[in-house]
């Protein structure tokens, strides 16, 4: 008998609204149970976590979520205690890489019941990053569910936690309520996974999504188009405003994030020069005063007084720590989903 394909979470775009809504509701249920709610629903299951990039929240919340469901979790940091991994096919492996991704994922699939993988953007090959080629390669090799712990273009675990944070903060009816995704200056050219996922998340909630950024920092057109379609389907809309102060008018959620210019993806020196021109794009108390007492969100880590002022982060309007707390509850819902556990067993 042929086995059904593993239930991956590569990004929410591949899953129907009813699964997204069920995961969102389940995240809120876990939140109501609190941070010390342990069960045995996933006993005898194991989760392997493979990080090609650093993490504080994703790693700890996913490990703890597995443990709280009764499962076992192991974290591997690629290249630190593992063999260096080769991604390319058909190469003569006579360099520093001693293990191919095909064997690494093939072997881990033999041991674990699901694999979480973090593999960021190359930031040198836009087409590869946009199509999440490395993550999809892992999903093709794996014989168990793969959970995207932040890929080149998407961060679905963060998106689910963010959605639950907003529902908890604003209540159920989010149609037409203003969510501002604000570009912010950062000394490094950051990837687009979080802004892409935050945009799609707010659109799927039916909010009025305002994306504000300086010229030259446009998000991927296909992602924008999908967000517009999702927002329209849910009774919301997506607009772009290049004036940050204007964008903040009437906002109920301000979500700050830095990202690199995709137009200068392969020209890092020119990209840095362009970015430098917009050092003043920082969330300040004056900007927040233009909002409707908006809550301030950020996925973290955040650079204080570069992306956002201390006075905003330390104010009652900042809900970034609660947002981070929701990561644990979202991870539990995601593990239940990929493992077909209740309420995802029907
Ligand atoms: N927001 C987030 O994914 O945090 P980490 O990079 O610390 O996991």
mmCIF file of C-alpha atoms and ligand atoms in Angstrom:
data_model
loop_
_atom_site.group_PDB
_atom_site.id
_atom_site.type_symbol
_atom_site.label_atom_id
_atom_site.label_comp_id
_atom_site.label_asym_id
_atom_site.label_seq_id
_atom_site.Cartn_x
_atom_site.Cartn_y
_atom_site.Cartn_z
ATOM 1 C CA UNK A 1 0.000 0.000 0.000
ATOM 2 C CA UNK A 2 1.347 3.448 -0.965
ATOM 3 C CA UNK A 3 1.808 5.808 1.993
ATOM 4 C CA UNK A 4 0.187 9.282 1.838
ATOM 5 C CA UNK A 5 2.669 12.138 1.235
ATOM 6 C CA UNK A 6 4.007 13.778 4.416
ATOM 7 C CA UNK A 7 2.049 16.777 5.677
ATOM 8 C CA UNK A 8 4.636 19.564 5.294
ATOM 9 C CA UNK A 9 4.380 23.161 6.440
ATOM 10 C CA UNK A 10 6.485 24.940 3.808
ATOM 11 C CA UNK A 11 4.265 28.007 3.690
ATOM 12 C CA UNK A 12 0.614 28.815 4.313
ATOM 13 C CA UNK A 13 0.090 29.593 0.604
ATOM 14 C CA UNK A 14 0.074 25.839 -0.045
ATOM 15 C CA UNK A 15 -2.694 25.225 2.506
ATOM 16 C CA UNK A 16 -6.392 26.040 2.414
ATOM 17 C CA UNK A 17 -8.074 28.708 4.503
ATOM 18 C CA UNK A 18 -9.744 26.061 6.671
ATOM 19 C CA UNK A 19 -6.344 24.656 7.735
ATOM 20 C CA UNK A 20 -4.981 28.156 8.381
ATOM 21 C CA UNK A 21 -8.079 29.005 10.444
ATOM 22 C CA UNK A 22 -7.884 25.732 12.373
ATOM 23 C CA UNK A 23 -4.200 26.334 13.183
ATOM 24 C CA UNK A 24 -4.989 29.910 14.234
ATOM 25 C CA UNK A 25 -7.808 28.788 16.535
ATOM 26 C CA UNK A 26 -5.641 26.022 17.950
ATOM 27 C CA UNK A 27 -2.827 28.526 18.650
ATOM 28 C CA UNK A 28 -5.278 30.672 20.616
ATOM 29 C CA UNK A 29 -6.482 27.604 22.542
ATOM 30 C CA UNK A 30 -2.901 26.755 23.502
ATOM 31 C CA UNK A 31 -2.413 30.375 24.581
ATOM 32 C CA UNK A 32 -5.438 30.148 26.874
ATOM 33 C CA UNK A 33 -3.983 26.981 28.432
ATOM 34 C CA UNK A 34 -0.826 28.903 29.325
ATOM 35 C CA UNK A 35 2.879 28.359 28.992
ATOM 36 C CA UNK A 36 3.132 25.331 31.280
ATOM 37 C CA UNK A 37 0.519 23.115 29.635
ATOM 38 C CA UNK A 38 2.034 19.651 29.177
ATOM 39 C CA UNK A 39 0.380 16.631 27.577
ATOM 40 C CA UNK A 40 1.372 13.271 26.106
ATOM 41 C CA UNK A 41 -0.469 13.551 22.786
ATOM 42 C CA UNK A 42 2.810 13.257 20.839
ATOM 43 C CA UNK A 43 4.528 10.698 23.050
ATOM 44 C CA UNK A 44 6.912 8.385 21.211
ATOM 45 C CA UNK A 45 7.354 10.970 18.466
ATOM 46 C CA UNK A 46 10.563 12.792 17.674
ATOM 47 C CA UNK A 47 11.419 16.085 16.017
ATOM 48 C CA UNK A 48 14.765 16.881 14.382
ATOM 49 C CA UNK A 49 15.628 20.553 14.009
ATOM 50 C CA UNK A 50 18.332 21.565 11.545
ATOM 51 C CA UNK A 51 19.504 25.175 11.568
ATOM 52 C CA UNK A 52 21.684 26.604 8.826
ATOM 53 C CA UNK A 53 21.284 30.065 10.434
ATOM 54 C CA UNK A 54 21.090 31.469 13.984
ATOM 55 C CA UNK A 55 17.921 31.522 16.069
ATOM 56 C CA UNK A 56 16.761 32.321 19.580
ATOM 57 C CA UNK A 57 12.937 32.203 19.467
ATOM 58 C CA UNK A 58 12.276 29.621 16.763
ATOM 59 C CA UNK A 59 14.688 27.083 18.170
ATOM 60 C CA UNK A 60 13.612 27.342 21.803
ATOM 61 C CA UNK A 61 9.880 27.620 21.157
ATOM 62 C CA UNK A 62 9.913 24.620 18.806
ATOM 63 C CA UNK A 63 11.972 22.479 21.205
ATOM 64 C CA UNK A 64 9.685 23.396 24.093
ATOM 65 C CA UNK A 65 6.513 22.862 22.044
ATOM 66 C CA UNK A 66 7.652 19.331 21.175
ATOM 67 C CA UNK A 67 8.521 18.564 24.781
ATOM 68 C CA UNK A 68 5.214 19.986 26.049
ATOM 69 C CA UNK A 69 3.324 17.708 23.641
ATOM 70 C CA UNK A 70 5.273 14.728 24.954
ATOM 71 C CA UNK A 71 7.676 14.420 21.989
ATOM 72 C CA UNK A 72 11.458 14.453 21.885
ATOM 73 C CA UNK A 73 13.404 17.181 20.071
ATOM 74 C CA UNK A 74 17.026 17.338 18.892
ATOM 75 C CA UNK A 75 18.630 20.476 17.494
ATOM 76 C CA UNK A 76 21.513 20.402 15.029
ATOM 77 C CA UNK A 77 23.378 23.512 13.927
ATOM 78 C CA UNK A 78 24.766 22.837 10.465
ATOM 79 C CA UNK A 79 28.538 23.052 10.337
ATOM 80 C CA UNK A 80 28.864 23.232 14.127
ATOM 81 C CA UNK A 81 29.206 19.654 15.272
ATOM 82 C CA UNK A 82 27.720 18.292 12.052
ATOM 83 C CA UNK A 83 29.623 17.726 8.817
ATOM 84 C CA UNK A 84 29.639 20.613 6.409
ATOM 85 C CA UNK A 85 26.831 20.061 3.926
ATOM 86 C CA UNK A 86 26.937 20.176 0.119
ATOM 87 C CA UNK A 87 23.725 21.300 -1.602
ATOM 88 C CA UNK A 88 24.685 21.090 -5.266
ATOM 89 C CA UNK A 89 23.899 17.971 -7.250
ATOM 90 C CA UNK A 90 26.373 16.346 -9.575
ATOM 91 C CA UNK A 91 29.486 17.918 -8.057
ATOM 92 C CA UNK A 92 32.753 16.195 -7.179
ATOM 93 C CA UNK A 93 32.767 16.552 -3.402
ATOM 94 C CA UNK A 94 36.482 17.131 -2.891
ATOM 95 C CA UNK A 95 36.034 20.427 -0.983
ATOM 96 C CA UNK A 96 35.317 21.056 2.726
ATOM 97 C CA UNK A 97 31.753 19.642 2.497
ATOM 98 C CA UNK A 98 31.839 16.018 3.653
ATOM 99 C CA UNK A 99 28.104 15.259 3.554
ATOM 100 C CA UNK A 100 25.494 15.878 0.853
ATOM 101 C CA UNK A 101 22.067 17.268 1.723
ATOM 102 C CA UNK A 102 20.568 14.151 0.124
ATOM 103 C CA UNK A 103 22.184 11.888 2.702
ATOM 104 C CA UNK A 104 21.778 14.357 5.594
ATOM 105 C CA UNK A 105 18.003 14.674 5.120
ATOM 106 C CA UNK A 106 17.669 11.047 4.015
ATOM 107 C CA UNK A 107 19.295 9.861 7.229
ATOM 108 C CA UNK A 108 17.425 12.254 9.542
ATOM 109 C CA UNK A 109 14.171 11.073 7.936
ATOM 110 C CA UNK A 110 15.047 7.561 9.124
ATOM 111 C CA UNK A 111 15.282 8.718 12.745
ATOM 112 C CA UNK A 112 12.717 11.484 13.200
ATOM 113 C CA UNK A 113 8.961 11.817 12.708
ATOM 114 C CA UNK A 114 9.262 15.403 11.453
ATOM 115 C CA UNK A 115 12.085 17.755 10.510
ATOM 116 C CA UNK A 116 12.204 21.504 11.102
ATOM 117 C CA UNK A 117 14.650 23.354 8.863
ATOM 118 C CA UNK A 118 15.910 26.940 8.837
ATOM 119 C CA UNK A 119 17.688 27.938 5.677
ATOM 120 C CA UNK A 120 17.857 31.656 4.888
ATOM 121 C CA UNK A 121 18.149 33.439 1.569
ATOM 122 C CA UNK A 122 21.416 33.280 -0.357
ATOM 123 C CA UNK A 123 20.943 37.002 -1.132
ATOM 124 C CA UNK A 124 22.982 36.441 -4.268
ATOM 125 C CA UNK A 125 20.485 34.549 -6.439
ATOM 126 C CA UNK A 126 17.041 36.169 -6.416
ATOM 127 C CA UNK A 127 15.326 33.483 -8.484
ATOM 128 C CA UNK A 128 16.602 30.719 -6.200
ATOM 129 C CA UNK A 129 15.527 32.648 -3.095
ATOM 130 C CA UNK A 130 12.116 33.643 -4.505
ATOM 131 C CA UNK A 131 11.322 30.016 -5.355
ATOM 132 C CA UNK A 132 12.611 28.729 -2.001
ATOM 133 C CA UNK A 133 14.669 26.176 -3.931
ATOM 134 C CA UNK A 134 16.667 24.898 -0.938
ATOM 135 C CA UNK A 135 13.629 24.367 1.287
ATOM 136 C CA UNK A 136 11.740 22.605 -1.502
ATOM 137 C CA UNK A 137 14.756 20.431 -2.182
ATOM 138 C CA UNK A 138 14.699 19.297 1.434
ATOM 139 C CA UNK A 139 10.960 18.596 1.228
ATOM 140 C CA UNK A 140 11.537 16.472 -1.881
ATOM 141 C CA UNK A 141 14.238 14.425 -0.155
ATOM 142 C CA UNK A 142 12.484 14.033 3.214
ATOM 143 C CA UNK A 143 10.128 11.147 3.817
ATOM 144 C CA UNK A 144 8.654 12.804 6.930
ATOM 145 C CA UNK A 145 6.902 16.185 7.358
ATOM 146 C CA UNK A 146 9.140 19.233 6.912
ATOM 147 C CA UNK A 147 8.403 22.426 8.840
ATOM 148 C CA UNK A 148 9.803 25.676 7.489
ATOM 149 C CA UNK A 149 11.545 27.416 10.394
ATOM 150 C CA UNK A 150 12.295 30.402 8.089
ATOM 151 C CA UNK A 151 13.345 29.977 4.539
ATOM 152 C CA UNK A 152 14.611 32.365 1.915
ATOM 153 C CA UNK A 153 11.170 33.863 1.301
ATOM 154 C CA UNK A 154 8.730 32.812 4.036
ATOM 155 C CA UNK A 155 8.461 32.394 7.807
ATOM 156 C CA UNK A 156 5.137 30.571 8.341
ATOM 157 C CA UNK A 157 5.726 29.834 12.043
ATOM 158 C CA UNK A 158 6.169 33.567 12.678
ATOM 159 C CA UNK A 159 3.095 34.374 10.575
ATOM 160 C CA UNK A 160 0.841 32.090 12.597
ATOM 161 C CA UNK A 161 2.074 33.524 15.896
ATOM 162 C CA UNK A 162 1.636 37.060 14.537
ATOM 163 C CA UNK A 163 -1.932 36.379 13.408
ATOM 164 C CA UNK A 164 -2.844 34.969 16.823
ATOM 165 C CA UNK A 165 -1.259 37.990 18.519
ATOM 166 C CA UNK A 166 -3.373 40.341 16.408
ATOM 167 C CA UNK A 167 -6.603 38.390 16.956
ATOM 168 C CA UNK A 168 -5.916 38.342 20.689
ATOM 169 C CA UNK A 169 -5.159 42.077 20.716
ATOM 170 C CA UNK A 170 -7.879 43.431 18.416
ATOM 171 C CA UNK A 171 -10.556 40.759 18.715
ATOM 172 C CA UNK A 172 -12.175 38.674 16.003
ATOM 173 C CA UNK A 173 -13.442 41.127 13.378
ATOM 174 C CA UNK A 174 -10.372 42.456 11.622
ATOM 175 C CA UNK A 175 -11.949 43.400 8.301
ATOM 176 C CA UNK A 176 -10.743 46.804 7.167
ATOM 177 C CA UNK A 177 -8.670 47.499 10.280
ATOM 178 C CA UNK A 178 -5.377 49.127 9.432
ATOM 179 C CA UNK A 179 -2.192 47.051 9.595
ATOM 180 C CA UNK A 180 0.950 48.946 8.624
ATOM 181 C CA UNK A 181 3.972 46.978 7.469
ATOM 182 C CA UNK A 182 6.712 49.562 7.761
ATOM 183 C CA UNK A 183 10.148 49.218 6.227
ATOM 184 C CA UNK A 184 12.891 50.293 8.624
ATOM 185 C CA UNK A 185 16.553 51.068 8.166
ATOM 186 C CA UNK A 186 19.039 48.386 9.203
ATOM 187 C CA UNK A 187 22.815 48.329 8.812
ATOM 188 C CA UNK A 188 22.624 44.958 7.055
ATOM 189 C CA UNK A 189 20.634 43.928 3.958
ATOM 190 C CA UNK A 190 18.083 41.621 5.557
ATOM 191 C CA UNK A 191 16.095 38.977 3.679
ATOM 192 C CA UNK A 192 12.380 39.256 2.878
ATOM 193 C CA UNK A 193 10.937 36.166 4.550
ATOM 194 C CA UNK A 194 9.352 38.020 7.468
ATOM 195 C CA UNK A 195 7.897 40.976 5.537
ATOM 196 C CA UNK A 196 6.506 38.598 2.895
ATOM 197 C CA UNK A 197 4.872 36.434 5.550
ATOM 198 C CA UNK A 198 3.607 39.398 7.597
ATOM 199 C CA UNK A 199 2.034 40.924 4.470
ATOM 200 C CA UNK A 200 0.321 37.672 3.479
ATOM 201 C CA UNK A 201 -0.805 37.023 7.043
ATOM 202 C CA UNK A 202 -2.492 40.426 7.454
ATOM 203 C CA UNK A 203 -4.072 40.109 3.998
ATOM 204 C CA UNK A 204 -5.480 36.695 4.914
ATOM 205 C CA UNK A 205 -6.999 38.250 8.025
ATOM 206 C CA UNK A 206 -8.905 40.701 5.774
ATOM 207 C CA UNK A 207 -7.178 43.771 7.183
ATOM 208 C CA UNK A 208 -6.479 47.044 5.398
ATOM 209 C CA UNK A 209 -2.803 46.399 4.778
ATOM 210 C CA UNK A 210 -0.610 49.423 4.206
ATOM 211 C CA UNK A 211 2.913 48.645 3.052
ATOM 212 C CA UNK A 212 5.223 51.608 3.495
ATOM 213 C CA UNK A 213 8.793 51.734 2.246
ATOM 214 C CA UNK A 214 11.128 54.082 0.411
ATOM 215 C CA UNK A 215 11.305 53.819 -3.389
ATOM 216 C CA UNK A 216 13.556 50.925 -4.387
ATOM 217 C CA UNK A 217 12.431 48.608 -1.560
ATOM 218 C CA UNK A 218 9.379 47.131 -3.290
ATOM 219 C CA UNK A 219 8.442 43.636 -2.188
ATOM 220 C CA UNK A 220 8.240 40.855 -4.757
ATOM 221 C CA UNK A 221 5.430 41.569 -7.224
ATOM 222 C CA UNK A 222 4.084 37.988 -7.135
ATOM 223 C CA UNK A 223 3.866 38.124 -3.321
ATOM 224 C CA UNK A 224 2.125 41.519 -3.516
ATOM 225 C CA UNK A 225 -0.344 40.158 -6.051
ATOM 226 C CA UNK A 226 -1.133 37.137 -3.916
ATOM 227 C CA UNK A 227 -1.620 39.420 -0.900
ATOM 228 C CA UNK A 228 -4.015 41.603 -2.923
ATOM 229 C CA UNK A 229 -6.027 38.533 -3.955
ATOM 230 C CA UNK A 230 -6.123 37.131 -0.407
ATOM 231 C CA UNK A 231 -7.128 40.513 1.036
ATOM 232 C CA UNK A 232 -9.912 40.983 -1.534
ATOM 233 C CA UNK A 233 -11.230 37.477 -0.843
ATOM 234 C CA UNK A 234 -11.359 38.277 2.878
ATOM 235 C CA UNK A 235 -12.866 41.770 2.524
ATOM 236 C CA UNK A 236 -9.664 43.749 2.978
ATOM 237 C CA UNK A 237 -7.181 45.447 0.645
ATOM 238 C CA UNK A 238 -3.473 46.119 0.182
ATOM 239 C CA UNK A 239 -2.060 49.547 -0.613
ATOM 240 C CA UNK A 240 1.471 50.940 -0.879
ATOM 241 C CA UNK A 241 2.319 54.354 0.596
ATOM 242 C CA UNK A 242 5.801 55.825 0.255
ATOM 243 C CA UNK A 243 5.275 58.456 2.973
ATOM 244 C CA UNK A 244 5.803 56.754 6.340
ATOM 245 C CA UNK A 245 3.982 59.428 8.383
ATOM 246 C CA UNK A 246 0.952 59.255 6.096
ATOM 247 C CA UNK A 247 0.943 55.447 6.278
ATOM 248 C CA UNK A 248 0.770 55.496 10.079
ATOM 249 C CA UNK A 249 -2.468 57.556 10.130
ATOM 250 C CA UNK A 250 -5.257 55.463 11.620
ATOM 251 C CA UNK A 251 -3.114 52.351 12.114
ATOM 252 C CA UNK A 252 -4.121 49.844 14.769
ATOM 253 C CA UNK A 253 -1.098 47.604 14.231
ATOM 254 C CA UNK A 254 2.378 48.794 13.269
ATOM 255 C CA UNK A 255 4.678 45.980 12.174
ATOM 256 C CA UNK A 256 8.243 47.178 11.588
ATOM 257 C CA UNK A 257 10.780 45.232 9.563
ATOM 258 C CA UNK A 258 13.934 45.916 7.633
ATOM 259 C CA UNK A 259 14.567 44.293 4.272
ATOM 260 C CA UNK A 260 17.033 44.678 1.445
ATOM 261 C CA UNK A 261 16.348 46.185 -1.964
ATOM 262 C CA UNK A 262 15.600 43.376 -4.388
ATOM 263 C CA UNK A 263 16.350 45.696 -7.319
ATOM 264 C CA UNK A 264 19.997 45.769 -6.193
ATOM 265 C CA UNK A 265 20.098 42.148 -5.005
ATOM 266 C CA UNK A 266 23.367 41.360 -6.742
ATOM 267 C CA UNK A 267 24.915 44.810 -6.190
ATOM 268 C CA UNK A 268 25.600 44.919 -2.432
ATOM 269 C CA UNK A 269 27.620 48.147 -2.474
ATOM 270 C CA UNK A 270 24.946 50.078 -4.374
ATOM 271 C CA UNK A 271 22.251 48.506 -2.191
ATOM 272 C CA UNK A 272 24.069 49.684 0.955
ATOM 273 C CA UNK A 273 24.348 53.220 -0.455
ATOM 274 C CA UNK A 274 20.613 53.300 -1.246
ATOM 275 C CA UNK A 275 19.699 51.940 2.182
ATOM 276 C CA UNK A 276 21.931 54.528 3.909
ATOM 277 C CA UNK A 277 19.801 57.307 2.423
ATOM 278 C CA UNK A 278 16.853 56.136 4.526
ATOM 279 C CA UNK A 279 18.439 55.955 7.974
ATOM 280 C CA UNK A 280 15.592 58.105 9.285
ATOM 281 C CA UNK A 281 13.041 55.334 8.616
ATOM 282 C CA UNK A 282 12.756 54.381 12.303
ATOM 283 C CA UNK A 283 9.590 53.937 14.367
ATOM 284 C CA UNK A 284 9.455 56.876 16.757
ATOM 285 C CA UNK A 285 6.943 58.128 19.354
ATOM 286 C CA UNK A 286 6.026 60.923 16.910
ATOM 287 C CA UNK A 287 5.048 58.379 14.261
ATOM 288 C CA UNK A 288 3.152 56.252 16.776
ATOM 289 C CA UNK A 289 1.240 59.376 17.867
ATOM 290 C CA UNK A 290 -0.319 59.499 14.382
ATOM 291 C CA UNK A 291 -1.899 56.065 14.854
ATOM 292 C CA UNK A 292 -5.061 54.961 16.644
ATOM 293 C CA UNK A 293 -3.078 53.881 19.728
ATOM 294 C CA UNK A 294 -1.550 51.207 17.504
ATOM 295 C CA UNK A 295 0.165 48.168 18.938
ATOM 296 C CA UNK A 296 3.804 47.899 17.901
ATOM 297 C CA UNK A 297 4.959 44.494 16.640
ATOM 298 C CA UNK A 298 8.317 43.123 15.563
ATOM 299 C CA UNK A 299 9.366 39.514 14.986
ATOM 300 C CA UNK A 300 12.679 40.071 16.844
ATOM 301 C CA UNK A 301 15.596 40.315 17.131
ATOM 302 C CA UNK A 302 15.305 44.092 16.852
ATOM 303 C CA UNK A 303 18.009 46.768 16.892
ATOM 304 C CA UNK A 304 16.956 49.385 19.410
ATOM 305 C CA UNK A 305 17.179 52.995 18.252
ATOM 306 C CA UNK A 306 17.919 51.846 14.716
ATOM 307 C CA UNK A 307 14.651 50.131 13.742
ATOM 308 C CA UNK A 308 12.553 51.508 16.615
ATOM 309 C CA UNK A 309 13.130 53.908 19.499
ATOM 310 C CA UNK A 310 13.479 52.733 23.094
ATOM 311 C CA UNK A 311 10.526 54.971 23.934
ATOM 312 C CA UNK A 312 8.263 52.878 21.658
ATOM 313 C CA UNK A 313 9.637 49.465 22.630
ATOM 314 C CA UNK A 314 9.362 50.266 26.328
ATOM 315 C CA UNK A 315 5.859 51.740 26.051
ATOM 316 C CA UNK A 316 2.594 49.906 26.774
ATOM 317 C CA UNK A 317 1.859 49.999 23.020
ATOM 318 C CA UNK A 318 4.655 47.506 22.314
ATOM 319 C CA UNK A 319 3.392 43.924 22.215
ATOM 320 C CA UNK A 320 6.543 42.348 20.778
ATOM 321 C CA UNK A 321 7.130 40.155 23.845
ATOM 322 C CA UNK A 322 3.586 38.810 23.745
ATOM 323 C CA UNK A 323 4.091 38.227 20.018
ATOM 324 C CA UNK A 324 7.203 36.194 20.867
ATOM 325 C CA UNK A 325 5.230 34.318 23.541
ATOM 326 C CA UNK A 326 2.741 33.276 20.865
ATOM 327 C CA UNK A 327 5.547 31.481 19.040
ATOM 328 C CA UNK A 328 5.315 28.602 21.540
ATOM 329 C CA UNK A 329 1.554 28.214 21.067
ATOM 330 C CA UNK A 330 1.827 28.418 17.277
ATOM 331 C CA UNK A 331 4.567 25.765 17.220
ATOM 332 C CA UNK A 332 2.336 23.416 19.204
ATOM 333 C CA UNK A 333 -0.501 23.888 16.707
ATOM 334 C CA UNK A 334 1.886 23.300 13.787
ATOM 335 C CA UNK A 335 3.255 20.078 15.297
ATOM 336 C CA UNK A 336 -0.297 18.866 15.907
ATOM 337 C CA UNK A 337 -1.133 19.649 12.284
ATOM 338 C CA UNK A 338 1.836 17.897 10.658
ATOM 339 C CA UNK A 339 1.477 14.905 12.982
ATOM 340 C CA UNK A 340 -2.292 14.502 12.409
ATOM 341 C CA UNK A 341 -2.949 14.921 16.134
ATOM 342 C CA UNK A 342 -6.323 16.157 17.477
ATOM 343 C CA UNK A 343 -7.969 18.391 16.301
ATOM 344 C CA UNK A 344 -6.176 17.730 12.978
ATOM 345 C CA UNK A 345 -6.852 13.971 12.930
ATOM 346 C CA UNK A 346 -10.116 14.164 11.017
HETATM 347 N N1 LIG B 1 11.575 35.791 14.967
HETATM 348 C C1 LIG B 1 12.428 34.745 14.878
HETATM 349 O O1 LIG B 1 12.304 33.864 14.031
HETATM 350 O O2 LIG B 1 13.381 34.766 15.848
HETATM 351 P P1 LIG B 1 14.700 33.883 15.788
HETATM 352 O O3 LIG B 1 15.449 34.273 14.542
HETATM 353 O O4 LIG B 1 15.457 34.211 17.051
HETATM 354 O O5 LIG B 1 14.297 32.446 15.754
#
